[in-house]
Coordinates of C-alpha atoms in Angstrom, one line a residue:
X1 CA -11.6 19.6 -8.4
X2 CA -8.8 18.6 -11.8
X3 CA -8.6 14.7 -9.9
X4 CA -8.8 12.8 -6.6
X5 CA -5.3 13.5 -5.7
X6 CA -5.5 14.1 -2.5
X7 CA -3.0 15.8 0.1
X8 CA -2.8 16.5 3.9
X9 CA -4.0 19.4 4.7
X10 CA -1.3 20.5 7.5
X11 CA 1.4 19.9 4.4
X12 CA 2.1 23.7 3.4
X13 CA 2.6 24.6 6.7
X14 CA 4.7 22.0 7.5
X15 CA 6.6 22.7 4.4
X16 CA 6.9 26.5 5.0
X17 CA 8.9 25.3 8.4
X18 CA 10.8 22.7 6.7
X19 CA 11.9 25.7 4.4
X20 CA 12.9 27.4 6.6
X21 CA 15.2 24.9 8.8
X22 CA 12.5 24.2 12.0
X23 CA 11.2 21.7 11.0
X24 CA 13.9 18.4 11.5
X25 CA 12.1 15.1 9.5
X26 CA 11.6 12.5 11.3
X27 CA 13.2 8.7 10.3
X28 CA 10.7 7.2 8.3
X29 CA 9.5 3.1 9.4
X30 CA 9.6 0.7 6.4
X31 CA 6.6 -0.3 5.2
X32 CA 5.0 -2.3 2.5
X33 CA 1.8 -2.3 0.4
X34 CA 1.0 -5.2 -1.8
X35 CA -1.0 -4.8 -4.9
X36 CA -3.1 -7.6 -5.7
X37 CA -4.1 -9.3 -8.5
X38 CA -6.9 -11.3 -10.4
X39 CA -8.0 -12.0 -14.1
X40 CA -10.9 -12.3 -15.8
X41 CA -11.9 -11.9 -18.9
X42 CA -11.6 -8.7 -19.3
X43 CA -8.2 -8.6 -17.9
X44 CA -6.9 -8.3 -15.1
X45 CA -8.4 -6.3 -12.0
X46 CA -6.7 -4.7 -8.3
X47 CA -8.0 -4.8 -5.2
X48 CA -8.4 -2.3 -3.1
X49 CA -9.5 -0.8 0.2
X50 CA -11.5 2.4 1.3
X51 CA -9.9 4.0 4.2
X52 CA -12.6 5.4 6.4
X53 CA -13.6 9.0 6.3
X54 CA -13.3 8.7 9.8
X55 CA -9.2 7.8 10.2
X56 CA -7.3 11.3 10.7
X57 CA -5.1 10.0 7.6
X58 CA -6.7 10.6 3.9
X59 CA -9.9 9.2 5.1
X60 CA -12.0 8.3 2.2
X61 CA -8.9 7.7 0.4
X62 CA -8.3 4.6 -2.0
X63 CA -5.1 2.5 -1.2
X64 CA -4.1 -1.1 -0.7
X65 CA -3.4 -3.8 1.6
X66 CA -0.9 -2.8 3.7
X67 CA 1.4 -1.6 7.1
X68 CA 4.5 -1.3 8.7
X69 CA 7.2 -3.7 8.9
X70 CA 7.5 -5.4 12.7
X71 CA 10.7 -5.9 13.9
X72 CA 10.7 -9.4 15.0
X73 CA 10.5 -10.4 11.7
X74 CA 14.0 -9.9 10.8
X75 CA 16.1 -12.4 13.7
X76 CA 14.1 -15.5 13.9
X77 CA 14.4 -17.9 10.3
X78 CA 11.3 -19.2 8.8
X79 CA 10.4 -21.9 6.0
X80 CA 10.6 -20.2 2.9
X81 CA 10.1 -21.0 -0.9
X82 CA 11.2 -18.5 -3.8
X83 CA 14.6 -16.1 -4.2
X84 CA 16.7 -16.6 -0.7
X85 CA 16.4 -13.1 1.2
X86 CA 19.8 -12.9 -0.4
X87 CA 18.0 -12.6 -3.5
X88 CA 15.5 -10.2 -1.6
X89 CA 18.5 -8.2 0.1
X90 CA 19.9 -7.0 -2.9
X91 CA 16.1 -6.7 -4.9
X92 CA 15.1 -4.2 -2.1
X93 CA 18.6 -2.6 -1.2
X94 CA 18.8 -3.7 2.5
X95 CA 20.2 -6.7 4.2
X96 CA 19.1 -10.1 4.7
X97 CA 16.8 -10.2 7.7
X98 CA 15.8 -6.6 7.4
X99 CA 15.0 -8.4 3.2
X100 CA 13.0 -11.3 5.5
X101 CA 11.4 -8.0 7.3
X102 CA 10.0 -6.4 4.4
X103 CA 8.3 -9.4 2.7
X104 CA 7.1 -10.6 6.3
X105 CA 4.9 -7.0 6.6
X106 CA 3.8 -7.3 3.0
X107 CA 2.4 -10.9 2.8
X108 CA 1.3 -10.5 6.6
X109 CA -0.5 -7.5 5.9
X110 CA -2.1 -8.5 3.0
X111 CA -3.4 -11.5 5.0
X112 CA -4.5 -8.8 7.7
X113 CA -6.5 -7.0 5.7
X114 CA -7.1 -8.6 3.0
X115 CA -7.6 -12.6 3.9
X116 CA -5.3 -13.8 1.8
X117 CA -2.5 -15.5 3.0
X118 CA 0.7 -16.0 0.5
X119 CA 2.1 -19.5 2.0
X120 CA 1.3 -22.8 2.4
X121 CA 2.1 -26.6 3.9
X122 CA 5.1 -26.6 1.6
X123 CA 7.3 -24.8 -0.9
X124 CA 4.9 -25.4 -4.0
X125 CA 1.4 -25.3 -2.5
X126 CA -0.8 -22.3 -0.1
X127 CA -3.4 -22.7 1.8
X128 CA -6.6 -22.8 1.0
X129 CA -10.0 -20.9 2.6
X130 CA -8.6 -19.0 6.2
X131 CA -12.4 -17.9 6.9
X132 CA -12.7 -20.3 9.8
X133 CA -12.9 -19.4 13.5
X134 CA -8.4 -20.4 14.7
X135 CA -7.8 -18.6 11.5
X136 CA -9.4 -15.6 12.3
X137 CA -8.4 -16.3 16.0
X138 CA -4.7 -15.9 14.5
X139 CA -5.9 -13.5 12.5
X140 CA -6.7 -11.3 14.9
X141 CA -4.0 -11.9 17.4
X142 CA -1.5 -11.1 14.1
X143 CA -3.1 -7.3 14.2
X144 CA -3.3 -6.6 17.6
X145 CA 0.7 -7.3 17.5
X146 CA 0.3 -10.3 20.0
X147 CA 1.6 -12.7 17.4
X148 CA 4.9 -11.8 15.2
X149 CA 4.0 -13.2 11.2
X150 CA 7.3 -15.7 12.4
X151 CA 5.9 -16.9 15.2
X152 CA 2.5 -17.5 13.3
X153 CA 4.4 -19.0 10.2
X154 CA 5.3 -21.6 13.2
X155 CA 2.8 -22.0 14.3
X156 CA 0.9 -23.1 11.9
X157 CA 3.4 -25.3 9.7
X158 CA 4.0 -22.9 6.9
X159 CA 6.0 -21.1 4.3
X160 CA 6.2 -18.4 3.5
X161 CA 6.1 -18.2 -0.2
X162 CA 8.2 -15.3 -1.6
X163 CA 8.2 -16.9 -5.5
X164 CA 4.3 -15.0 -5.2
X165 CA 5.3 -11.5 -4.9
X166 CA 6.9 -9.1 -6.8
X167 CA 8.8 -6.1 -5.9
X168 CA 7.1 -3.3 -8.2
X169 CA 8.5 0.5 -6.8
X170 CA 9.7 2.3 -3.7
X171 CA 8.7 5.4 -2.4
X172 CA 9.1 7.2 1.1
X173 CA 7.3 9.7 2.4
X174 CA 8.6 13.5 1.8
X175 CA 10.2 14.7 5.0
X176 CA 7.4 17.3 5.9
X177 CA 5.5 15.2 6.7
X178 CA 4.5 14.3 10.6
X179 CA 5.0 10.2 10.5
X180 CA 6.9 9.0 7.6
X181 CA 7.6 5.7 5.1
X182 CA 9.3 3.9 3.7
X183 CA 7.1 1.7 1.3
X184 CA 8.2 -1.2 -0.7
X185 CA 5.0 -2.3 -3.1
X186 CA 4.9 -5.2 -4.5
X187 CA 2.1 -6.6 -6.3
X188 CA 1.0 -10.5 -6.1
X189 CA -1.7 -12.7 -7.6
X190 CA -4.9 -13.9 -5.9
X191 CA -4.1 -17.6 -5.3
X192 CA -6.4 -20.0 -6.5
X193 CA -8.9 -21.8 -3.5
X194 CA -8.7 -17.6 -2.0
X195 CA -10.9 -15.3 -1.5
X196 CA -11.0 -11.1 -0.5
X197 CA -12.8 -10.3 2.3
X198 CA -12.7 -6.4 4.1
X199 CA -11.8 -7.8 7.6
X200 CA -9.2 -4.1 7.4
X201 CA -10.8 -2.2 10.8
X202 CA -10.2 0.9 9.0
X203 CA -11.8 0.3 5.9
X204 CA -15.4 0.4 5.1
X205 CA -15.0 -1.3 1.7
X206 CA -13.0 -3.5 -1.0
X207 CA -13.6 -3.6 -4.5
X208 CA -11.3 -4.9 -7.1
X209 CA -11.3 -3.0 -9.5
X210 CA -9.7 -2.5 -13.2
X211 CA -6.5 -0.5 -13.3
X212 CA -8.0 1.7 -15.7
X213 CA -11.3 2.2 -14.6
X214 CA -9.6 3.5 -10.9
X215 CA -7.5 5.4 -13.0
X216 CA -10.5 6.9 -14.9
X217 CA -12.4 7.6 -12.0
X218 CA -9.2 9.6 -10.4
X219 CA -8.7 11.2 -13.4
X220 CA -12.5 12.7 -13.1
X221 CA -12.0 13.4 -9.7
X222 CA -14.1 11.0 -8.0
X223 CA -12.2 8.6 -6.5
X224 CA -8.9 9.6 -4.1
X225 CA -5.9 8.6 -4.1
X226 CA -2.3 9.8 -2.8
X227 CA 0.3 10.2 -5.1
X228 CA 2.3 6.5 -4.8
X229 CA -1.3 4.7 -4.9
X230 CA -2.4 6.0 -8.4
X231 CA 1.0 6.0 -10.0
X232 CA 1.7 2.4 -9.1
X233 CA -2.1 2.5 -11.3
X234 CA -1.1 3.3 -13.7
X235 CA 1.9 1.4 -14.1
X236 CA -0.5 -1.8 -13.8
X237 CA -2.2 -0.7 -17.3
X238 CA 0.0 -2.0 -19.9
X239 CA -0.4 -5.9 -18.4
X240 CA -3.0 -7.8 -20.2
X241 CA -2.8 -10.5 -17.0
X242 CA -1.7 -11.3 -13.6
X243 CA 1.0 -13.0 -14.5
X244 CA 2.1 -10.6 -17.4
X245 CA 2.9 -8.2 -13.9
X246 CA 4.2 -10.3 -11.9
X247 CA 7.2 -11.8 -14.5
X248 CA 8.0 -8.2 -15.1
X249 CA 8.4 -7.3 -11.6
X250 CA 12.0 -9.0 -11.1
X251 CA 13.8 -5.9 -13.8
X252 CA 11.5 -2.9 -12.2
X253 CA 13.3 -0.3 -11.7
X254 CA 13.1 1.0 -7.3
X255 CA 15.4 3.7 -6.4
X256 CA 13.1 5.4 -3.9
X257 CA 10.7 8.3 -4.7
X258 CA 11.0 10.8 -2.5
X259 CA 8.9 14.2 -3.3
X260 CA 11.0 17.6 -3.0
X261 CA 10.1 20.5 -1.6
X262 CA 11.7 24.5 -2.9
X263 CA 10.8 27.6 -2.5
X264 CA 10.4 29.5 -5.4
X265 CA 10.0 33.3 -5.6
X266 CA 6.5 33.5 -3.9
X267 CA 5.7 29.7 -3.3
X268 CA 6.4 26.5 -2.6
X269 CA 6.9 24.7 -5.6
X270 CA 6.0 20.4 -4.7
X271 CA 7.1 17.9 -7.2
X272 CA 8.0 13.9 -7.1
X273 CA 10.9 13.0 -9.4
X274 CA 9.7 11.2 -12.7
X275 CA 6.2 12.1 -11.8
X276 CA 5.5 15.9 -12.9
X277 CA 2.0 15.0 -12.9
X278 CA 1.1 15.7 -8.5
X279 CA 3.9 18.5 -8.7
X280 CA 1.9 21.4 -6.8
X281 CA 2.6 24.9 -6.7
X282 CA 2.1 26.1 -2.8
X283 CA 1.9 30.2 -1.7
X284 CA 4.5 31.4 1.0
X285 CA 2.0 33.1 2.7
X286 CA 0.1 30.9 5.1
X287 CA -3.1 29.0 2.9
X288 CA -4.4 25.8 2.0
X289 CA -2.7 24.0 -1.0
X290 CA -4.6 25.5 -4.0
X291 CA -7.1 22.8 -5.4
X292 CA -6.9 20.3 -3.0
X293 CA -9.5 17.4 -3.2
X294 CA -12.0 17.0 -0.5
X295 CA -12.0 14.7 2.0
X296 CA -16.5 12.6 1.7
X297 CA -18.6 12.6 4.4
X298 CA -19.1 8.9 4.3
X299 CA -20.6 6.9 6.8
X300 CA -19.8 3.3 7.4
X301 CA -17.1 2.2 9.4
X302 CA -6.4 1.0 1.2
X303 CA 0.0 2.4 0.9
X304 CA -0.4 2.8 -0.5
X305 CA 1.9 2.7 2.3
X306 CA 0.6 2.9 6.7
X307 CA -1.6 6.4 7.5
X308 CA -4.4 7.5 9.3
X309 CA -8.9 15.0 9.8
X310 CA -9.3 16.9 6.5
X311 CA -11.7 19.2 5.2
X312 CA -15.1 17.9 4.7
X313 CA -16.6 18.1 1.8
X314 CA -18.0 16.4 -1.5
X315 CA -18.4 12.6 -1.5
X316 CA -16.1 11.2 -4.5
X317 CA -18.1 8.6 -6.0
X318 CA -17.8 4.4 -6.0
X319 CA -16.0 2.5 -8.8
X320 CA -18.6 0.6 -10.3
X321 CA -17.2 -2.7 -9.4
X322 CA -18.7 -5.1 -6.6
X323 CA -17.2 -4.6 -3.6
X324 CA -15.7 -7.9 -2.0
X325 CA -18.9 -8.8 0.5
X326 CA -17.6 -8.5 4.5
X327 CA -16.6 -12.4 5.1
X328 CA -17.0 -13.6 2.2
X329 CA -15.3 -14.0 -1.0
X330 CA -15.7 -11.2 -4.2
X331 CA -18.9 -10.3 -5.6

């Protein structure tokens, strides 16, 4: 394979159906995902998870913690630190209630999937260790949607630290996908005193990895990623510290990136504006996407955006970075 770009195997047929008018696009669901960073002597590393090979969507692909917005988080006032909701509404291009729900989704998903909580007892602090049984019970209730994030914060007397997040980029799932998401990507730094762990039921491992190392693994075809994942990763390459990335975040362009498919001669051209590396030329005759990488056959237990069979094939290499130990901090 030329690189580790992953495409759902059903895309060609769905693109043809969209082109001939037999497919009606579904409305995208709002979502959020977080590029969690921490500094090392060799520069910042980013926390990534590898989706289980058994997942029906993007199995074996690397992603970031993320998931859909919970509508229950947009109509309840919560304790809030950092830029006000009106500022976030302008930044994210939504109303104030929607902005609160999107920011809540970013913080909640980071807690659900990585065990890291961007909230504290007051506007100037964050919680410490969140690995106790009582914390785990609340986290499980959040995952099961038995508890909204707003209710969780209220129960714990916590302030959401929106100032610890930076809006980074925004991608919308293509019109021809069966499940579509309008996903805001955020950056955040690992709070002092907290540790990541593989808390996601959708991942078989997590890693802290330098963006350059992860991008090189993708370019060699060893690490599978969907376009938004690798694109966001490449955007981290110029930064020498997590603080530098967070400082630049408010000025970043958030115009949504959305793939388009057009008929050109005897093929369909699939492209993402501003991201020419992902362009695909698909024959109009039925058949698989050329050069589509195979999903690994790894055994075991991310955003890009939220996701869930893909063709079997060789297992991609895993990063040399030491994975986070399940139930503990980064090794």
